[in-house]
């Protein structure tokens, strides 16, 4: 058919702007060079709870705003902060089932590296290997991209590290990073913290405060705050923050937010 008798929604210009016809497979580029399936995977992350990771002078702290889907849900189930290896933890934002596959892949990579080289896997190597795995799922028509972004935090021979991996397979090295629906305001708050001068214990309250500040009490359901760390206090292993410390950090965070509201 000649272009002048095509329906309006099938004209190339309209198709490239709304994705019609170009968003069925990851193997199809739109005329303006976009891969819509990968962008849609990013939307799945943006509608998920907020994950925050910060690299301090003595370790790494991860936090997550885990929305409680039911009052009958057992506390601590469907965790979003997971252990990859003794020295590495991962925060998953987006589709949890997809994120679990990335965690399992990261665990396999860590175990394989340790068996072959006889030492724990460095953060950069782990991030690049998992990112390559994620990217492979954007290249073939028979699979779909992972609807999850992850933060990989830990401590290796070079010190603390924090990496973020997007659904496209891109990976970045950060001092502080947030993913999920509240990432923009969370990043603004993180930039105010002097991370190079702050310890993991001191930053717990800040992470809790950031997550509480980006949570929308009107639109969102109640949430459970998850906190984990890798530092000297945890024996240089990725562990969930002790319940008493986490509760104390959360109480201090709520108090700080109330004071900020009173000042306004």
PDB file of C-alpha atoms in Angstrom:
ATOM      1  CA  UNK A   1       0.000   0.000   0.000  1.00  0.00           C
ATOM      2  CA  UNK A   2       1.215   3.494  -0.693  1.00  0.00           C
ATOM      3  CA  UNK A   3       1.771   5.642   2.373  1.00  0.00           C
ATOM      4  CA  UNK A   4      -1.043   8.108   1.595  1.00  0.00           C
ATOM      5  CA  UNK A   5      -3.764   5.462   2.045  1.00  0.00           C
ATOM      6  CA  UNK A   6      -2.376   3.971   5.270  1.00  0.00           C
ATOM      7  CA  UNK A   7      -4.467   4.559   8.432  1.00  0.00           C
ATOM      8  CA  UNK A   8      -3.107   7.422  10.524  1.00  0.00           C
ATOM      9  CA  UNK A   9      -1.934   5.122  13.372  1.00  0.00           C
ATOM     10  CA  UNK A  10       0.145   3.058  10.895  1.00  0.00           C
ATOM     11  CA  UNK A  11       2.111   5.930   9.406  1.00  0.00           C
ATOM     12  CA  UNK A  12       5.836   5.579  10.248  1.00  0.00           C
ATOM     13  CA  UNK A  13       5.934   8.875  12.152  1.00  0.00           C
ATOM     14  CA  UNK A  14       3.037   7.871  14.397  1.00  0.00           C
ATOM     15  CA  UNK A  15       4.390   4.349  14.887  1.00  0.00           C
ATOM     16  CA  UNK A  16       7.818   5.563  16.007  1.00  0.00           C
ATOM     17  CA  UNK A  17       6.371   7.962  18.573  1.00  0.00           C
ATOM     18  CA  UNK A  18       3.963   5.560  20.293  1.00  0.00           C
ATOM     19  CA  UNK A  19       5.775   2.273  19.695  1.00  0.00           C
ATOM     20  CA  UNK A  20       3.064   0.657  17.546  1.00  0.00           C
ATOM     21  CA  UNK A  21       4.619  -2.108  15.489  1.00  0.00           C
ATOM     22  CA  UNK A  22       8.093  -1.531  16.932  1.00  0.00           C
ATOM     23  CA  UNK A  23       7.496  -2.753  20.487  1.00  0.00           C
ATOM     24  CA  UNK A  24       6.702  -6.420  19.833  1.00  0.00           C
ATOM     25  CA  UNK A  25      10.297  -7.671  20.019  1.00  0.00           C
ATOM     26  CA  UNK A  26      13.615  -6.460  21.379  1.00  0.00           C
ATOM     27  CA  UNK A  27      15.093  -7.150  17.932  1.00  0.00           C
ATOM     28  CA  UNK A  28      13.151  -4.234  16.378  1.00  0.00           C
ATOM     29  CA  UNK A  29      14.485  -0.682  16.485  1.00  0.00           C
ATOM     30  CA  UNK A  30      12.105   2.210  15.968  1.00  0.00           C
ATOM     31  CA  UNK A  31      13.086   4.710  13.243  1.00  0.00           C
ATOM     32  CA  UNK A  32      14.494   7.044  15.916  1.00  0.00           C
ATOM     33  CA  UNK A  33      16.729   4.295  17.347  1.00  0.00           C
ATOM     34  CA  UNK A  34      14.727   3.210  20.384  1.00  0.00           C
ATOM     35  CA  UNK A  35      14.122  -0.307  21.690  1.00  0.00           C
ATOM     36  CA  UNK A  36      10.694  -0.021  23.289  1.00  0.00           C
ATOM     37  CA  UNK A  37      10.709  -3.349  25.138  1.00  0.00           C
ATOM     38  CA  UNK A  38      13.778  -2.253  27.097  1.00  0.00           C
ATOM     39  CA  UNK A  39      12.101   1.073  27.912  1.00  0.00           C
ATOM     40  CA  UNK A  40       8.997  -0.766  29.109  1.00  0.00           C
ATOM     41  CA  UNK A  41      11.188  -2.900  31.393  1.00  0.00           C
ATOM     42  CA  UNK A  42      12.463   0.362  32.873  1.00  0.00           C
ATOM     43  CA  UNK A  43       8.852   1.386  33.573  1.00  0.00           C
ATOM     44  CA  UNK A  44       8.402  -1.777  35.653  1.00  0.00           C
ATOM     45  CA  UNK A  45      11.271  -0.583  37.838  1.00  0.00           C
ATOM     46  CA  UNK A  46       9.909   2.952  38.110  1.00  0.00           C
ATOM     47  CA  UNK A  47       6.605   1.651  39.498  1.00  0.00           C
ATOM     48  CA  UNK A  48       8.330  -0.428  42.188  1.00  0.00           C
ATOM     49  CA  UNK A  49       9.448   0.455  45.708  1.00  0.00           C
ATOM     50  CA  UNK A  50      12.553   2.604  46.180  1.00  0.00           C
ATOM     51  CA  UNK A  51      15.953   1.033  46.811  1.00  0.00           C
ATOM     52  CA  UNK A  52      18.798   3.135  48.205  1.00  0.00           C
ATOM     53  CA  UNK A  53      22.485   2.265  48.386  1.00  0.00           C
ATOM     54  CA  UNK A  54      25.284   4.356  49.902  1.00  0.00           C
ATOM     55  CA  UNK A  55      29.036   3.779  50.003  1.00  0.00           C
ATOM     56  CA  UNK A  56      30.474   5.073  53.273  1.00  0.00           C
ATOM     57  CA  UNK A  57      34.079   5.377  54.436  1.00  0.00           C
ATOM     58  CA  UNK A  58      33.908   2.017  56.233  1.00  0.00           C
ATOM     59  CA  UNK A  59      31.411  -0.025  54.173  1.00  0.00           C
ATOM     60  CA  UNK A  60      28.100  -0.073  52.316  1.00  0.00           C
ATOM     61  CA  UNK A  61      24.474   0.300  53.470  1.00  0.00           C
ATOM     62  CA  UNK A  62      21.460  -0.840  51.442  1.00  0.00           C
ATOM     63  CA  UNK A  63      17.846   0.089  52.148  1.00  0.00           C
ATOM     64  CA  UNK A  64      14.518  -0.768  50.557  1.00  0.00           C
ATOM     65  CA  UNK A  65      10.947   0.486  50.776  1.00  0.00           C
ATOM     66  CA  UNK A  66       9.135  -2.871  50.608  1.00  0.00           C
ATOM     67  CA  UNK A  67       5.430  -2.209  50.067  1.00  0.00           C
ATOM     68  CA  UNK A  68       3.214  -4.471  52.170  1.00  0.00           C
ATOM     69  CA  UNK A  69       0.672  -5.990  49.788  1.00  0.00           C
ATOM     70  CA  UNK A  70      -1.404  -7.568  52.567  1.00  0.00           C
ATOM     71  CA  UNK A  71      -1.807  -7.152  56.318  1.00  0.00           C
ATOM     72  CA  UNK A  72      -1.592 -10.940  56.560  1.00  0.00           C
ATOM     73  CA  UNK A  73       1.918 -11.005  55.074  1.00  0.00           C
ATOM     74  CA  UNK A  74       4.540 -12.460  57.408  1.00  0.00           C
ATOM     75  CA  UNK A  75       7.162  -9.860  58.317  1.00  0.00           C
ATOM     76  CA  UNK A  76      10.488 -10.493  56.610  1.00  0.00           C
ATOM     77  CA  UNK A  77       9.072 -12.493  53.687  1.00  0.00           C
ATOM     78  CA  UNK A  78       9.596 -11.601  50.006  1.00  0.00           C
ATOM     79  CA  UNK A  79      12.824  -9.837  50.884  1.00  0.00           C
ATOM     80  CA  UNK A  80      14.270  -7.304  48.470  1.00  0.00           C
ATOM     81  CA  UNK A  81      17.757  -7.237  50.027  1.00  0.00           C
ATOM     82  CA  UNK A  82      19.546 -10.506  49.324  1.00  0.00           C
ATOM     83  CA  UNK A  83      23.020 -11.953  49.882  1.00  0.00           C
ATOM     84  CA  UNK A  84      25.103 -12.907  46.841  1.00  0.00           C
ATOM     85  CA  UNK A  85      28.323 -13.900  48.635  1.00  0.00           C
ATOM     86  CA  UNK A  86      29.721 -13.270  52.104  1.00  0.00           C
ATOM     87  CA  UNK A  87      31.079  -9.886  51.000  1.00  0.00           C
ATOM     88  CA  UNK A  88      28.321  -8.857  48.540  1.00  0.00           C
ATOM     89  CA  UNK A  89      24.653  -7.924  48.896  1.00  0.00           C
ATOM     90  CA  UNK A  90      22.062  -6.998  46.285  1.00  0.00           C
ATOM     91  CA  UNK A  91      18.953  -4.786  46.340  1.00  0.00           C
ATOM     92  CA  UNK A  92      16.241  -5.595  43.790  1.00  0.00           C
ATOM     93  CA  UNK A  93      13.751  -3.037  42.470  1.00  0.00           C
ATOM     94  CA  UNK A  94      11.114  -3.965  39.906  1.00  0.00           C
ATOM     95  CA  UNK A  95       9.692  -7.434  39.348  1.00  0.00           C
ATOM     96  CA  UNK A  96      10.920  -9.548  42.254  1.00  0.00           C
ATOM     97  CA  UNK A  97      10.740 -12.826  40.322  1.00  0.00           C
ATOM     98  CA  UNK A  98      13.018 -11.345  37.640  1.00  0.00           C
ATOM     99  CA  UNK A  99      15.316  -9.932  40.291  1.00  0.00           C
ATOM    100  CA  UNK A 100      15.680 -13.325  41.947  1.00  0.00           C
ATOM    101  CA  UNK A 101      17.027 -14.731  38.681  1.00  0.00           C
ATOM    102  CA  UNK A 102      19.657 -11.984  38.648  1.00  0.00           C
ATOM    103  CA  UNK A 103      20.568 -12.780  42.256  1.00  0.00           C
ATOM    104  CA  UNK A 104      20.918 -16.482  41.399  1.00  0.00           C
ATOM    105  CA  UNK A 105      23.086 -15.605  38.401  1.00  0.00           C
ATOM    106  CA  UNK A 106      25.264 -13.365  40.580  1.00  0.00           C
ATOM    107  CA  UNK A 107      25.641 -16.192  43.119  1.00  0.00           C
ATOM    108  CA  UNK A 108      26.719 -18.581  40.362  1.00  0.00           C
ATOM    109  CA  UNK A 109      29.250 -16.053  39.057  1.00  0.00           C
ATOM    110  CA  UNK A 110      30.649 -15.457  42.564  1.00  0.00           C
ATOM    111  CA  UNK A 111      30.967 -19.195  43.246  1.00  0.00           C
ATOM    112  CA  UNK A 112      32.557 -19.836  39.838  1.00  0.00           C
ATOM    113  CA  UNK A 113      35.127 -17.054  40.307  1.00  0.00           C
ATOM    114  CA  UNK A 114      36.044 -18.263  43.798  1.00  0.00           C
ATOM    115  CA  UNK A 115      36.475 -21.853  42.590  1.00  0.00           C
ATOM    116  CA  UNK A 116      38.662 -20.809  39.629  1.00  0.00           C
ATOM    117  CA  UNK A 117      40.777 -18.036  41.189  1.00  0.00           C
ATOM    118  CA  UNK A 118      40.663 -19.019  44.869  1.00  0.00           C
ATOM    119  CA  UNK A 119      39.545 -15.589  46.093  1.00  0.00           C
ATOM    120  CA  UNK A 120      36.269 -13.621  46.426  1.00  0.00           C
ATOM    121  CA  UNK A 121      34.996 -11.981  43.240  1.00  0.00           C
ATOM    122  CA  UNK A 122      35.768  -8.221  42.927  1.00  0.00           C
ATOM    123  CA  UNK A 123      32.771  -5.901  42.710  1.00  0.00           C
ATOM    124  CA  UNK A 124      33.605  -4.627  39.234  1.00  0.00           C
ATOM    125  CA  UNK A 125      33.951  -8.131  37.781  1.00  0.00           C
ATOM    126  CA  UNK A 126      30.661  -9.277  39.327  1.00  0.00           C
ATOM    127  CA  UNK A 127      28.801  -6.177  38.093  1.00  0.00           C
ATOM    128  CA  UNK A 128      30.130  -6.553  34.553  1.00  0.00           C
ATOM    129  CA  UNK A 129      29.291 -10.259  34.386  1.00  0.00           C
ATOM    130  CA  UNK A 130      25.728  -9.770  35.625  1.00  0.00           C
ATOM    131  CA  UNK A 131      25.314  -6.751  33.315  1.00  0.00           C
ATOM    132  CA  UNK A 132      26.395  -8.902  30.353  1.00  0.00           C
ATOM    133  CA  UNK A 133      23.796 -11.493  31.322  1.00  0.00           C
ATOM    134  CA  UNK A 134      21.087  -8.797  31.532  1.00  0.00           C
ATOM    135  CA  UNK A 135      22.118  -7.339  28.184  1.00  0.00           C
ATOM    136  CA  UNK A 136      21.884 -10.740  26.485  1.00  0.00           C
ATOM    137  CA  UNK A 137      18.150 -10.731  27.247  1.00  0.00           C
ATOM    138  CA  UNK A 138      17.692  -7.584  25.155  1.00  0.00           C
ATOM    139  CA  UNK A 139      19.174  -9.094  21.973  1.00  0.00           C
ATOM    140  CA  UNK A 140      16.972 -12.071  21.037  1.00  0.00           C
ATOM    141  CA  UNK A 141      13.338 -12.227  19.944  1.00  0.00           C
ATOM    142  CA  UNK A 142      12.687 -15.412  21.975  1.00  0.00           C
ATOM    143  CA  UNK A 143      13.265 -13.732  25.367  1.00  0.00           C
ATOM    144  CA  UNK A 144      12.200 -10.528  27.084  1.00  0.00           C
ATOM    145  CA  UNK A 145      14.284  -8.029  29.098  1.00  0.00           C
ATOM    146  CA  UNK A 146      14.415  -8.349  32.867  1.00  0.00           C
ATOM    147  CA  UNK A 147      11.918  -6.003  34.507  1.00  0.00           C
ATOM    148  CA  UNK A 148      14.316  -5.257  37.352  1.00  0.00           C
ATOM    149  CA  UNK A 149      17.225  -3.011  38.266  1.00  0.00           C
ATOM    150  CA  UNK A 150      19.687  -4.026  40.976  1.00  0.00           C
ATOM    151  CA  UNK A 151      22.168  -2.395  43.305  1.00  0.00           C
ATOM    152  CA  UNK A 152      25.259  -4.480  44.070  1.00  0.00           C
ATOM    153  CA  UNK A 153      27.095  -3.399  47.209  1.00  0.00           C
ATOM    154  CA  UNK A 154      29.954  -4.897  49.148  1.00  0.00           C
ATOM    155  CA  UNK A 155      33.602  -4.778  50.151  1.00  0.00           C
ATOM    156  CA  UNK A 156      36.533  -6.262  48.217  1.00  0.00           C
ATOM    157  CA  UNK A 157      40.341  -5.888  48.396  1.00  0.00           C
ATOM    158  CA  UNK A 158      40.037  -2.338  47.009  1.00  0.00           C
ATOM    159  CA  UNK A 159      37.493  -1.279  49.644  1.00  0.00           C
ATOM    160  CA  UNK A 160      33.717  -0.631  49.561  1.00  0.00           C
ATOM    161  CA  UNK A 161      31.921  -0.669  46.198  1.00  0.00           C
ATOM    162  CA  UNK A 162      28.425   0.091  44.886  1.00  0.00           C
ATOM    163  CA  UNK A 163      27.237  -0.738  41.366  1.00  0.00           C
ATOM    164  CA  UNK A 164      23.871  -0.310  39.672  1.00  0.00           C
ATOM    165  CA  UNK A 165      22.612  -2.373  36.730  1.00  0.00           C
ATOM    166  CA  UNK A 166      19.733  -1.251  34.485  1.00  0.00           C
ATOM    167  CA  UNK A 167      17.369  -3.509  32.460  1.00  0.00           C
ATOM    168  CA  UNK A 168      19.336  -2.500  29.332  1.00  0.00           C
ATOM    169  CA  UNK A 169      22.511  -4.073  30.724  1.00  0.00           C
ATOM    170  CA  UNK A 170      24.224  -0.750  31.453  1.00  0.00           C
ATOM    171  CA  UNK A 171      26.133  -0.650  34.736  1.00  0.00           C
ATOM    172  CA  UNK A 172      27.466   2.306  36.737  1.00  0.00           C
ATOM    173  CA  UNK A 173      29.739   2.709  39.771  1.00  0.00           C
ATOM    174  CA  UNK A 174      28.300   5.033  42.433  1.00  0.00           C
ATOM    175  CA  UNK A 175      29.006   6.581  45.814  1.00  0.00           C
ATOM    176  CA  UNK A 176      25.253   6.738  46.381  1.00  0.00           C
ATOM    177  CA  UNK A 177      22.384   5.570  44.182  1.00  0.00           C
ATOM    178  CA  UNK A 178      18.614   5.118  44.237  1.00  0.00           C
ATOM    179  CA  UNK A 179      16.345   3.102  41.948  1.00  0.00           C
ATOM    180  CA  UNK A 180      12.573   2.717  41.877  1.00  0.00           C
ATOM    181  CA  UNK A 181       9.737   5.202  41.860  1.00  0.00           C
ATOM    182  CA  UNK A 182      11.299   7.603  44.365  1.00  0.00           C
ATOM    183  CA  UNK A 183      14.783   7.696  42.843  1.00  0.00           C
ATOM    184  CA  UNK A 184      14.877  11.396  41.909  1.00  0.00           C
ATOM    185  CA  UNK A 185      14.029  12.913  45.331  1.00  0.00           C
ATOM    186  CA  UNK A 186      16.163  10.219  46.995  1.00  0.00           C
ATOM    187  CA  UNK A 187      19.197  11.202  44.881  1.00  0.00           C
ATOM    188  CA  UNK A 188      18.708  14.870  45.830  1.00  0.00           C
ATOM    189  CA  UNK A 189      18.758  13.931  49.529  1.00  0.00           C
ATOM    190  CA  UNK A 190      21.787  11.650  49.142  1.00  0.00           C
ATOM    191  CA  UNK A 191      23.831  14.442  47.583  1.00  0.00           C
ATOM    192  CA  UNK A 192      23.555  16.347  50.880  1.00  0.00           C
ATOM    193  CA  UNK A 193      25.368  13.609  52.829  1.00  0.00           C
ATOM    194  CA  UNK A 194      29.175  13.693  53.126  1.00  0.00           C
ATOM    195  CA  UNK A 195      29.584   9.988  52.472  1.00  0.00           C
ATOM    196  CA  UNK A 196      33.409  10.010  52.591  1.00  0.00           C
ATOM    197  CA  UNK A 197      33.238  11.244  56.190  1.00  0.00           C
ATOM    198  CA  UNK A 198      30.293   9.126  57.362  1.00  0.00           C
ATOM    199  CA  UNK A 199      30.292   5.646  58.913  1.00  0.00           C
ATOM    200  CA  UNK A 200      27.742   2.942  58.177  1.00  0.00           C
ATOM    201  CA  UNK A 201      26.223   3.247  61.638  1.00  0.00           C
ATOM    202  CA  UNK A 202      25.793   7.005  61.217  1.00  0.00           C
ATOM    203  CA  UNK A 203      24.258   6.703  57.745  1.00  0.00           C
ATOM    204  CA  UNK A 204      21.571   4.209  58.811  1.00  0.00           C
ATOM    205  CA  UNK A 205      19.366   7.061  60.046  1.00  0.00           C
ATOM    206  CA  UNK A 206      19.904   8.978  56.784  1.00  0.00           C
ATOM    207  CA  UNK A 207      18.931   6.008  54.612  1.00  0.00           C
ATOM    208  CA  UNK A 208      15.810   5.430  56.731  1.00  0.00           C
ATOM    209  CA  UNK A 209      14.956   9.143  56.533  1.00  0.00           C
ATOM    210  CA  UNK A 210      15.363   9.212  52.742  1.00  0.00           C
ATOM    211  CA  UNK A 211      13.111   6.192  52.230  1.00  0.00           C
ATOM    212  CA  UNK A 212      10.441   7.573  54.572  1.00  0.00           C
ATOM    213  CA  UNK A 213      10.594  10.972  52.845  1.00  0.00           C
ATOM    214  CA  UNK A 214      10.010   9.535  49.347  1.00  0.00           C
ATOM    215  CA  UNK A 215       7.157   7.251  50.480  1.00  0.00           C
ATOM    216  CA  UNK A 216       3.747   8.628  49.536  1.00  0.00           C
ATOM    217  CA  UNK A 217       1.389   7.866  52.444  1.00  0.00           C
ATOM    218  CA  UNK A 218      -1.669   8.867  50.382  1.00  0.00           C
ATOM    219  CA  UNK A 219      -1.076   6.857  47.204  1.00  0.00           C
ATOM    220  CA  UNK A 220       1.049   3.977  48.483  1.00  0.00           C
ATOM    221  CA  UNK A 221       0.328   1.127  50.842  1.00  0.00           C
ATOM    222  CA  UNK A 222       2.148   0.682  54.149  1.00  0.00           C
ATOM    223  CA  UNK A 223       5.733  -0.417  53.794  1.00  0.00           C
ATOM    224  CA  UNK A 224       8.353  -2.380  55.653  1.00  0.00           C
ATOM    225  CA  UNK A 225      11.811  -0.814  55.806  1.00  0.00           C
ATOM    226  CA  UNK A 226      14.611  -3.252  54.997  1.00  0.00           C
ATOM    227  CA  UNK A 227      18.194  -2.336  55.929  1.00  0.00           C
ATOM    228  CA  UNK A 228      21.392  -4.295  55.364  1.00  0.00           C
ATOM    229  CA  UNK A 229      25.105  -3.510  55.557  1.00  0.00           C
ATOM    230  CA  UNK A 230      28.633  -4.741  54.980  1.00  0.00           C
ATOM    231  CA  UNK A 231      31.123  -3.216  57.423  1.00  0.00           C
ATOM    232  CA  UNK A 232      33.327  -4.013  60.402  1.00  0.00           C
ATOM    233  CA  UNK A 233      30.296  -4.288  62.700  1.00  0.00           C
ATOM    234  CA  UNK A 234      28.855  -7.022  60.458  1.00  0.00           C
ATOM    235  CA  UNK A 235      32.190  -8.876  60.353  1.00  0.00           C
ATOM    236  CA  UNK A 236      32.737  -7.684  56.746  1.00  0.00           C
ATOM    237  CA  UNK A 237      29.820  -9.884  55.680  1.00  0.00           C
ATOM    238  CA  UNK A 238      26.522  -8.831  54.125  1.00  0.00           C
ATOM    239  CA  UNK A 239      23.893  -9.057  56.855  1.00  0.00           C
ATOM    240  CA  UNK A 240      20.578  -7.480  57.694  1.00  0.00           C
ATOM    241  CA  UNK A 241      20.970  -4.652  60.200  1.00  0.00           C
ATOM    242  CA  UNK A 242      20.100  -5.907  63.723  1.00  0.00           C
ATOM    243  CA  UNK A 243      16.429  -5.291  64.515  1.00  0.00           C
ATOM    244  CA  UNK A 244      17.146  -2.962  67.456  1.00  0.00           C
ATOM    245  CA  UNK A 245      19.473  -0.776  65.376  1.00  0.00           C
ATOM    246  CA  UNK A 246      17.050  -0.688  62.453  1.00  0.00           C
ATOM    247  CA  UNK A 247      14.152   0.327  64.718  1.00  0.00           C
ATOM    248  CA  UNK A 248      16.268   3.025  66.352  1.00  0.00           C
ATOM    249  CA  UNK A 249      17.307   4.397  62.949  1.00  0.00           C
ATOM    250  CA  UNK A 250      13.686   4.409  61.782  1.00  0.00           C
ATOM    251  CA  UNK A 251      12.484   6.231  64.912  1.00  0.00           C
ATOM    252  CA  UNK A 252      15.224   8.876  64.552  1.00  0.00           C
ATOM    253  CA  UNK A 253      14.357   9.266  60.867  1.00  0.00           C
ATOM    254  CA  UNK A 254      10.653   9.836  61.612  1.00  0.00           C
ATOM    255  CA  UNK A 255      11.562  12.345  64.320  1.00  0.00           C
ATOM    256  CA  UNK A 256      13.856  14.249  61.931  1.00  0.00           C
ATOM    257  CA  UNK A 257      11.121  14.384  59.274  1.00  0.00           C
ATOM    258  CA  UNK A 258       8.590  15.693  61.821  1.00  0.00           C
ATOM    259  CA  UNK A 259      11.023  18.422  62.865  1.00  0.00           C
ATOM    260  CA  UNK A 260      11.555  19.390  59.225  1.00  0.00           C
ATOM    261  CA  UNK A 261       7.775  19.664  58.737  1.00  0.00           C
ATOM    262  CA  UNK A 262       7.448  21.803  61.891  1.00  0.00           C
ATOM    263  CA  UNK A 263      10.193  24.143  60.643  1.00  0.00           C
ATOM    264  CA  UNK A 264       8.331  24.616  57.371  1.00  0.00           C
TER     265      UNK A 264
END
